[in-house]
Short mmCIF file of C-alpha atoms in Angstrom, two decimals:
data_model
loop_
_atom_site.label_atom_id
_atom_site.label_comp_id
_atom_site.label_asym_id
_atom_site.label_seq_id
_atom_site.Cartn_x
_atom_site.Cartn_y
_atom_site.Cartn_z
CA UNK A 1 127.82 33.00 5.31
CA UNK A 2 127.61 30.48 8.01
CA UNK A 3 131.46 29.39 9.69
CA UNK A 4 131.47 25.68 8.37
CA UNK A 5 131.68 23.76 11.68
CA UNK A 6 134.93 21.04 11.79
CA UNK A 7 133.33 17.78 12.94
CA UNK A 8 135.72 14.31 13.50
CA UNK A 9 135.04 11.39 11.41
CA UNK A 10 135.76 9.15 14.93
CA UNK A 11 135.64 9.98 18.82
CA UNK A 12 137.74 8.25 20.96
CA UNK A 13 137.46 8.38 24.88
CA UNK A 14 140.58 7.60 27.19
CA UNK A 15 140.76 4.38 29.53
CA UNK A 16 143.14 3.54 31.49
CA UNK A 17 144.38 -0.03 31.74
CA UNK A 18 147.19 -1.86 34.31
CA UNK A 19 149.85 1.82 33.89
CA UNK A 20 148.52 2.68 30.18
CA UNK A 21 146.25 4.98 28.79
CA UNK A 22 143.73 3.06 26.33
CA UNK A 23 141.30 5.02 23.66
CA UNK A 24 137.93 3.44 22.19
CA UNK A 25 135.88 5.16 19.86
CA UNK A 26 132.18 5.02 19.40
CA UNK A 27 132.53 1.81 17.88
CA UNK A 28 134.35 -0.52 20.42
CA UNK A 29 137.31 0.00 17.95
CA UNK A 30 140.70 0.25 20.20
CA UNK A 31 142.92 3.16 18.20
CA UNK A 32 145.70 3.61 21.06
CA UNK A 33 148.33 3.32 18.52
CA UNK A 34 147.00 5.85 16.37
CA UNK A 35 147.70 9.12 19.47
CA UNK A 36 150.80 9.61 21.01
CA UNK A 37 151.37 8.87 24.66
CA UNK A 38 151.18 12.50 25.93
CA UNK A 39 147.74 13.34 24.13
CA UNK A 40 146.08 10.36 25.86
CA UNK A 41 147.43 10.67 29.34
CA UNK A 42 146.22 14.46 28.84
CA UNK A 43 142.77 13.72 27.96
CA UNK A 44 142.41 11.07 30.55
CA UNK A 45 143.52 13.44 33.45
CA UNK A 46 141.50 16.34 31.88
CA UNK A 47 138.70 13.90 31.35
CA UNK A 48 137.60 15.11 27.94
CA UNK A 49 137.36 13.55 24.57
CA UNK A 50 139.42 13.24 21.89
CA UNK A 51 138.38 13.74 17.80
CA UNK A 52 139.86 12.59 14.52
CA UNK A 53 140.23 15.43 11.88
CA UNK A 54 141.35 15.34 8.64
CA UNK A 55 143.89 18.23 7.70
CA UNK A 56 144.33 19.85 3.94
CA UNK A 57 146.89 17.60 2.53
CA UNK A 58 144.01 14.78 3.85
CA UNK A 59 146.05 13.08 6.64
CA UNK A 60 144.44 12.29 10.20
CA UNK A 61 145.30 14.31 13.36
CA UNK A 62 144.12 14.01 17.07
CA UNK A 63 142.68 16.61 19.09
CA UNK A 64 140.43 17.77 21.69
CA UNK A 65 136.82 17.19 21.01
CA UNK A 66 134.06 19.06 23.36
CA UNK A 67 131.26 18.31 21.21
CA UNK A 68 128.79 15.77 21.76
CA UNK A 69 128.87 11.84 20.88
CA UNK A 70 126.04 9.92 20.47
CA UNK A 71 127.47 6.47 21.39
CA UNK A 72 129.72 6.92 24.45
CA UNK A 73 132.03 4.19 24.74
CA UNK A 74 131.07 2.01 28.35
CA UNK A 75 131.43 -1.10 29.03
CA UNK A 76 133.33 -2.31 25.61
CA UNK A 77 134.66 -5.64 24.78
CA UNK A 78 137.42 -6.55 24.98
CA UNK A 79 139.24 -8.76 22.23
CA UNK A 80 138.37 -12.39 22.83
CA UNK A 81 141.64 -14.38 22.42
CA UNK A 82 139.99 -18.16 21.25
CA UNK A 83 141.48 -21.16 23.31
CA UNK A 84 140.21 -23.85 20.46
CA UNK A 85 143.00 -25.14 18.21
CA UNK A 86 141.57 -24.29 15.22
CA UNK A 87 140.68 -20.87 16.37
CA UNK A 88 143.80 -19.54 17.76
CA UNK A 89 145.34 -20.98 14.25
CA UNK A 90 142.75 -18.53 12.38
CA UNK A 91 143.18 -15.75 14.98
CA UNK A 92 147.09 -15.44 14.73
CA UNK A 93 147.17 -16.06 10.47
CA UNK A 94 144.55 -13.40 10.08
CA UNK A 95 146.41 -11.31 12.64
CA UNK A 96 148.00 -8.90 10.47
CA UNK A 97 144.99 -6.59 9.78
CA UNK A 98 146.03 -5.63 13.62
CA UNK A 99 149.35 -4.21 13.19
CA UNK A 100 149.18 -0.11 13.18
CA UNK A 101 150.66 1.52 9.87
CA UNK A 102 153.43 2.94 11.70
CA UNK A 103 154.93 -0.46 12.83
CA UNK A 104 157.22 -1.60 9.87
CA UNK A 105 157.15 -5.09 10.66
CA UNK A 106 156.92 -7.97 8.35
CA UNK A 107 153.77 -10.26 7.90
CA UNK A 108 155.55 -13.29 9.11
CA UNK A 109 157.46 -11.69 12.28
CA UNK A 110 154.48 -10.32 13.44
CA UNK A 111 152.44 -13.54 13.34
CA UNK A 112 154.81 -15.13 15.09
CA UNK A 113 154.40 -11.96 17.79
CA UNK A 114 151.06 -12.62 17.95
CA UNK A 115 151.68 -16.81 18.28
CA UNK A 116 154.27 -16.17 21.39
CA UNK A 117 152.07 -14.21 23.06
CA UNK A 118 148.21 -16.04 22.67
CA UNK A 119 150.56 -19.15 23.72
CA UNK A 120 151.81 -17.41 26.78
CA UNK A 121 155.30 -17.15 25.85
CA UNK A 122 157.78 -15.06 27.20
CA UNK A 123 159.01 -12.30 24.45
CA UNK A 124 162.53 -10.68 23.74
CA UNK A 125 162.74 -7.97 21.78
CA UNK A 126 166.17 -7.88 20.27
CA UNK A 127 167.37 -5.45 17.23
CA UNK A 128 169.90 -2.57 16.79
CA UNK A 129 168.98 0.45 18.81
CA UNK A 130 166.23 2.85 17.53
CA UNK A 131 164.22 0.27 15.15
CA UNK A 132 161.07 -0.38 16.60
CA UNK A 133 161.53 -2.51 19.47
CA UNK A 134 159.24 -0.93 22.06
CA UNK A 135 156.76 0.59 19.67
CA UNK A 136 156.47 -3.03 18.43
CA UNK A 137 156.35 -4.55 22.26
CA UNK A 138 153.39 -1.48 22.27
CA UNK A 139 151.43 -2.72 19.27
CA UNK A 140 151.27 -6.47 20.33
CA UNK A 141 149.64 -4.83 23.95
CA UNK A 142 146.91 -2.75 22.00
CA UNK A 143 146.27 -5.93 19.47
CA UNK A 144 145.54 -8.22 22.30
CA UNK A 145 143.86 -5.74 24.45
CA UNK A 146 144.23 -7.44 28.18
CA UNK A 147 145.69 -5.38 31.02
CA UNK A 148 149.13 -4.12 30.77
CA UNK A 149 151.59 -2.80 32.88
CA UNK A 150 155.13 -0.71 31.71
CA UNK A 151 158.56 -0.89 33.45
CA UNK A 152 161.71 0.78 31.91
CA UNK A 153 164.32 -1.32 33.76
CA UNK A 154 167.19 0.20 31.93
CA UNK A 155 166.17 3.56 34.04
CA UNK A 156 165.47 2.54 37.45
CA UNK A 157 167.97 2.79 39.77
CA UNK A 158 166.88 0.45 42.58
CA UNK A 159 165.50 -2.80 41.06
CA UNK A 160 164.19 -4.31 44.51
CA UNK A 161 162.01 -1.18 44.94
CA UNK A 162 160.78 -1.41 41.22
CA UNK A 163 159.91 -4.88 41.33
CA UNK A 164 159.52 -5.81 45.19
CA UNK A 165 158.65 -2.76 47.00
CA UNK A 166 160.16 -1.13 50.06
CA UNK A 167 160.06 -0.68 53.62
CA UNK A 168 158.69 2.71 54.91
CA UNK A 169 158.44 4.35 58.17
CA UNK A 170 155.68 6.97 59.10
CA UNK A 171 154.91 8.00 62.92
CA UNK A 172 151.74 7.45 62.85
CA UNK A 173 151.53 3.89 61.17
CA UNK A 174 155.17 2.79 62.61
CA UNK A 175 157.41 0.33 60.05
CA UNK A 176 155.47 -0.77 57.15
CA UNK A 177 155.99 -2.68 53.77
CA UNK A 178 154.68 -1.57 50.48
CA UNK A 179 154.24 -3.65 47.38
CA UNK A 180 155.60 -2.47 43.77
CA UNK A 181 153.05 -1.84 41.19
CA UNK A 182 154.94 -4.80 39.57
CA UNK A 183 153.83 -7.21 42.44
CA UNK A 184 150.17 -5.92 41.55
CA UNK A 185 150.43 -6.60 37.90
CA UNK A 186 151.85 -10.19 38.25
CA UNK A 187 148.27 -10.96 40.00
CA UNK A 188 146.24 -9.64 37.44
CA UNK A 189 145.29 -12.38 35.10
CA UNK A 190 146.17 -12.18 31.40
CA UNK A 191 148.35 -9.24 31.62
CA UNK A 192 150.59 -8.21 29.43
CA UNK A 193 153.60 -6.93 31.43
CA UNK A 194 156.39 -4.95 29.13
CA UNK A 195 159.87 -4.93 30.24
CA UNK A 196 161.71 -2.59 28.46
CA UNK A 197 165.37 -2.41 27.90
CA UNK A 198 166.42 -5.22 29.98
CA UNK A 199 169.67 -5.52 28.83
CA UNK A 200 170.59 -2.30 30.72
CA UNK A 201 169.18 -3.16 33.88
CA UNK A 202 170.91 -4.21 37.14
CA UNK A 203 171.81 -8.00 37.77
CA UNK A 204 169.96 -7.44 40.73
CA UNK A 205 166.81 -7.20 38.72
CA UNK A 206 168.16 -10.26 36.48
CA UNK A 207 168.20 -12.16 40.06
CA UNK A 208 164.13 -11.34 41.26
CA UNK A 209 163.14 -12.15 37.60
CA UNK A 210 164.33 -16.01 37.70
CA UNK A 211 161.55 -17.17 39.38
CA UNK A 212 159.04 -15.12 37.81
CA UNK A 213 160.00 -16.02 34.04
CA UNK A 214 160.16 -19.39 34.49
CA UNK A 215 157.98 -21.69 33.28
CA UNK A 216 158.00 -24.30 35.90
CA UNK A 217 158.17 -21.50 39.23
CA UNK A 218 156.44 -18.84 38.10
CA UNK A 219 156.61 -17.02 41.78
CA UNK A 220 158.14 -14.00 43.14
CA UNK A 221 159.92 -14.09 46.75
CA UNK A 222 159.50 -10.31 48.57
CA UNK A 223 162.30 -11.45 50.78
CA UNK A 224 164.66 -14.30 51.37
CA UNK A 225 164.07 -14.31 55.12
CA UNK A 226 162.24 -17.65 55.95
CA UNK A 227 157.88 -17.72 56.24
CA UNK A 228 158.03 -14.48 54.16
CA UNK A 229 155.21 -14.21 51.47
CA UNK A 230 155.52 -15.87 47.81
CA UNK A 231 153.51 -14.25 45.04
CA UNK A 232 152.92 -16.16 42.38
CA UNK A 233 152.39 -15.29 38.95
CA UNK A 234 148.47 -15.24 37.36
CA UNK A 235 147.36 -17.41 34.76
CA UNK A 236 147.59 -16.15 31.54
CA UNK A 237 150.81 -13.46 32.28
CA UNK A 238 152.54 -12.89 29.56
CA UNK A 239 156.16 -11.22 29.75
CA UNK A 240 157.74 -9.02 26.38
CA UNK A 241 161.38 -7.69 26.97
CA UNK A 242 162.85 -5.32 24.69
CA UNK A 243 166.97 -5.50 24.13
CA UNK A 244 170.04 -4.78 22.26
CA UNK A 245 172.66 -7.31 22.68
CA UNK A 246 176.04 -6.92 20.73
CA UNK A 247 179.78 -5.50 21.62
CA UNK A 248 178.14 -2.20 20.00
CA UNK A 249 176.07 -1.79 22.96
CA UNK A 250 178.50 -0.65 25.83
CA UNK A 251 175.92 0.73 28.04
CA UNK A 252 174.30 -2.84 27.92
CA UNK A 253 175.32 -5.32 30.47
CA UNK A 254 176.32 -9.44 28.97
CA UNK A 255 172.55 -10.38 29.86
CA UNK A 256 172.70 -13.79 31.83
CA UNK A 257 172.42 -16.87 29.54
CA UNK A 258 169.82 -18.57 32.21
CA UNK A 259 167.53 -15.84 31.82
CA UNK A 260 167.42 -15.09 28.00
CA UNK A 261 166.83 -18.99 27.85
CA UNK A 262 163.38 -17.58 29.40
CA UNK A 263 162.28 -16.28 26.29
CA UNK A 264 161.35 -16.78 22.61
CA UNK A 265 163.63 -14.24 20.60
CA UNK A 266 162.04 -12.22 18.50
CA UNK A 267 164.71 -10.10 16.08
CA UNK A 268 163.52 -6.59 14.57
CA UNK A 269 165.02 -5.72 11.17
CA UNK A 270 166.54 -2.54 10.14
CA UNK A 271 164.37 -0.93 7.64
CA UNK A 272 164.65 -0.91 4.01
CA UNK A 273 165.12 2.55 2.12
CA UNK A 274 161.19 2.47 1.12
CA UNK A 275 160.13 1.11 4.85
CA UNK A 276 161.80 4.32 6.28
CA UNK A 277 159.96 6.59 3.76
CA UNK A 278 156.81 5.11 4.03
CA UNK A 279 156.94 5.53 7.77
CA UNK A 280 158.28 8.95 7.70
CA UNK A 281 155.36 10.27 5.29
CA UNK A 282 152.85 8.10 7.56
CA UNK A 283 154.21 10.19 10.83
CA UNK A 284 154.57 13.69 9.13
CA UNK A 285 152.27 13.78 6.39
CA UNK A 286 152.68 17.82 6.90
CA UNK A 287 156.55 17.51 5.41
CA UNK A 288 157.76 17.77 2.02
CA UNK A 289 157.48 14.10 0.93
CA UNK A 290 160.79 14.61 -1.44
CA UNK A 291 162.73 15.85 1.60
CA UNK A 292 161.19 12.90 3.90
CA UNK A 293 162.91 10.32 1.10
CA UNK A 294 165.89 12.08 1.16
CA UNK A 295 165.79 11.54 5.01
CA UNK A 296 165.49 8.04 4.09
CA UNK A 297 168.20 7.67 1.42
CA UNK A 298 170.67 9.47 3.99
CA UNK A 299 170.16 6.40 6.33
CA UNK A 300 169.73 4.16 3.73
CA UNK A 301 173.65 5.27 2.59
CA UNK A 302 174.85 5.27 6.33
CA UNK A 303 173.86 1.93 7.36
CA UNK A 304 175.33 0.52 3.73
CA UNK A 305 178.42 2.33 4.55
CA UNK A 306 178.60 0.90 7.90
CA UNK A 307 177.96 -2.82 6.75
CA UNK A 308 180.77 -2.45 4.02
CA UNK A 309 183.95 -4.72 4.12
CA UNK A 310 185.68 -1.25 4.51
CA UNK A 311 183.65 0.84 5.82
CA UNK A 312 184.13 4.48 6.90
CA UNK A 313 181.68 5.00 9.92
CA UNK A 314 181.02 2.28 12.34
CA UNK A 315 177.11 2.59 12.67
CA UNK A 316 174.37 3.87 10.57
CA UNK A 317 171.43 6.20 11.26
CA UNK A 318 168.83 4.97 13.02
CA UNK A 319 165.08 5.02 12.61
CA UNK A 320 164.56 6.91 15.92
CA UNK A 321 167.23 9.71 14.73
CA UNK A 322 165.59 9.75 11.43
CA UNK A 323 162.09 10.41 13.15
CA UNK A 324 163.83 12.96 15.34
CA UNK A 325 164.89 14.86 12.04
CA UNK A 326 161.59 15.45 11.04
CA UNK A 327 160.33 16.44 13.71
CA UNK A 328 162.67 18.95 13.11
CA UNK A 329 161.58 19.50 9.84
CA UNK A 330 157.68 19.73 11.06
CA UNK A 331 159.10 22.14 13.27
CA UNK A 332 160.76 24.77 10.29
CA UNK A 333 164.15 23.33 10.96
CA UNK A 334 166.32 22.96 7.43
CA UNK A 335 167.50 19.51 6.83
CA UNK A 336 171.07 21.02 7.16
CA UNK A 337 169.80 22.73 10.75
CA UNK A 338 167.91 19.22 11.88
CA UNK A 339 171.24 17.40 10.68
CA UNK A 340 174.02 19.58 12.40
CA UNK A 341 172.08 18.83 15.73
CA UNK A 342 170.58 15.17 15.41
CA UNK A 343 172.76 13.35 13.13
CA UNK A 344 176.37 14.61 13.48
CA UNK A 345 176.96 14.58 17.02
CA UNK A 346 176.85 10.73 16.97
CA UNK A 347 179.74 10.49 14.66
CA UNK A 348 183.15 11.06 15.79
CA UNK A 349 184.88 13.90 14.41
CA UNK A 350 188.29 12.86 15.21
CA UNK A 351 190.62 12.82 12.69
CA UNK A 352 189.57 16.03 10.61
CA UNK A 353 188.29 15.37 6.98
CA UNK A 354 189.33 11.89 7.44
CA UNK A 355 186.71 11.37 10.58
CA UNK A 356 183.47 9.68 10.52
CA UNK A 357 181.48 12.92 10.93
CA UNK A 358 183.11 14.48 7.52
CA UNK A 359 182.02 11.36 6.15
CA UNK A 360 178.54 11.57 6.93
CA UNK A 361 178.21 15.96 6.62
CA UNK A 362 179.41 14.78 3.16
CA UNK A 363 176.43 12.51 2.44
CA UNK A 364 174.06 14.75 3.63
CA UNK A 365 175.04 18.21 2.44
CA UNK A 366 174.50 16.18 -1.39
CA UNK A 367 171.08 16.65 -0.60
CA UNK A 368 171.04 19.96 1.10
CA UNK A 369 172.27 21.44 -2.12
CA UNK A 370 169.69 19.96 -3.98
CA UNK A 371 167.13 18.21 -2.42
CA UNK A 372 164.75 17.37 -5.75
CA UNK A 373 167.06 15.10 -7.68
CA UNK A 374 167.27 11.42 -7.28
CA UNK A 375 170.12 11.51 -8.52
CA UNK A 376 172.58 13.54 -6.47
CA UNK A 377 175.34 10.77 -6.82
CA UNK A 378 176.69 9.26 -9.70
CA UNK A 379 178.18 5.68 -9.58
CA UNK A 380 181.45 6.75 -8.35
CA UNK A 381 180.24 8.70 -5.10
CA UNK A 382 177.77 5.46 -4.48
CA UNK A 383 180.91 3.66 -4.49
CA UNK A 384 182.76 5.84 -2.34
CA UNK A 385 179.23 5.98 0.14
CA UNK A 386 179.16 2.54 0.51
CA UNK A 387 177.12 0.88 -2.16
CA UNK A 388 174.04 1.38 -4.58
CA UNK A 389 171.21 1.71 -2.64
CA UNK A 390 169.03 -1.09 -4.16
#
């Protein structure tokens, strides 16, 4: 009998755009959201093609495709953002059909996204840590599909270099000045130009953004001395910051009221028990869907707990720990394993069975014992978690 030859149901080939990595299929159809970072930065440099299969349990995976496609994605399209009133108004209302499954976003937050940025608005991110905020920054680039360009300003260590450039020396070329990559994507019209965690970056950066996020400037000095060059910014620029800003956030810095007065907030929720499950069985469709909601009913309980008038922990789980976990899981972790090493070492475990880490082992090992029941508290241990978890 004939080996039964695994074709994909879609093709995609890797782009890259601005600093990102872009895939089309064979049908002008952008599905960057759908494949992780790494496998399209791979294919790109490898410079081979990447298929959609369907596994058993009939969810979609990416790999490497070496077969042939009869379409090859040149020359596509790219999404025509209307300039008519009328237009734009149907373009952002019927926007939602753009937002990727894995982004738990409401309807209405993400229209409004989509309005700030077709309006040229510049975007904060804000939310508690771990919910979404860059993936969501992400989603809006891949919807819109115009050039974009990535700086992590909470990592960078020398913001004049990052955003400026800096002065070299080489024997054979003498003294010479080289311009950032972020000086090259402030020229390029109708980018999209992410600035992530900016509330952990250096006032220094804070200083060379003034004149580039506002409104009526719009230009970026590459030195103070006099008759040195101004770049302004291109038409059509748009700027999305991600940040946390709260007293919970001590690695953040008290961002400067003059520059977040440069943006249009726009707040991410924490998710709702059934948000977090539907995302977890969306990203690991090869987990046990009973111990993916327990996942979600663990940080459900925490982040009640943590909300409560007296409350015994001081923060709850996050959706990026939660993902973590089962990844932990996918990996033949238990959820006791994946928990001892992701969850508890963000709780303090000071004060012995009194401490916030007792607290939470205590929530968790309910469904470690027995992780098929829904009901693995009665009303008096919801009480003492923090809550029903309506």
């Amino acid at each position: 009998m004939a080996r039964q030859i695994n074709v994909p149901d879609a093709v995609c080939r890797i782009e890259k755009s601005g600093n990102r990595f872009n895939a089309w299929d064979t049908d002008g159809v952008k599905r960057t959201s759908e494949i992780t970072t790494g496998a399209r930065r791979k294919a790109f440099e490898g410079d081979y093609l990447l298929g959609r299969f369907t596994n058993k349990a009939g969810k979609f995976y990416w790999r490497k495709w070496e077969g042939e496609i009869s379409n090859p994605t040149t020359d596509l399209p790219l999404v025509d953002v209307p300039t008519d009133h009328a237009e734009v108004l149907n373009f952002i209302h019927s926007s939602y059909s753009l937002k990727p499954q894995g982004l738990m976003m409401s309807e209405l937050k993400w229209k409004y996204l989509i309005r700030s940025a077709v309006r040229g608005k510049n975007i904060m991110m804000t939310g508690p840590a771990g919910c979404g905020k860059t993936m969501a920054a992400k989603a809006l680039v891949n919807s819109l599909d115009r050039p974009d360009y990535y700086f992590n300003l909470g990592a960078t260590q020398d913001p004049r270099g990052t955003l400026i450039g800096n002065t070299h020396f080489e024997s054979n070329k003498g003294t010479y000045f080289s311009e950032s990559v972020f000086v090259k994507a402030i020229q390029t019209p109708n980018a999209v130009i992410l600035l992530d965690e900016l509330s952990r970056a250096h006032p220094d950066a804070w200083n060379i953004l003034m004149t580039v996020l506002d409104y009526g400037q719009r230009y970026l000095r590459l030195d103070e001395a006099d008759n040195q060059a101004t770049i302004n910014v291109a038409d059509g620029v748009t700027f999305i910051a991600t940040a946390n800003i709260g007293n919970e956030y001590t690695s953040t810095r008290v961002m400067d009221k003059a520059l977040m007065d440069r943006f249009t907030i726009v707040e991410m929720d924490v998710l709702s028990e059934n948000d977090e499950n539907e995302l977890l069985n969306y990203m690991f469709p090869n987990v046990d869907s009973t111990i993916l909601s327990n996942v979600a009913k663990i940080a459900t309980l925490t982040r009640t707990e943590s909300n409560s008038e007296t409350a015994r922990i001081s923060s709850g789980i996050s959706t990026r720990t939660t993902v973590e976990l089962c990844g932990l899981l996918y990996d033949g972790f238990s959820l006791e394993e994946a928990s001892e090493v992701s969850i508890y070492p963000q709780y303090d475990a000071t004060g012995g069975v009194d401490s916030e880490r007792t607290f939470v082992k205590q929530i968790v090992q309910k469904f470690c014992d027995d992780g098929s029941s829904d009901d693995l508290f009665n009303e008096d241990e919801m009480a003492e978690a923090g809550g029903s978890m309506s």
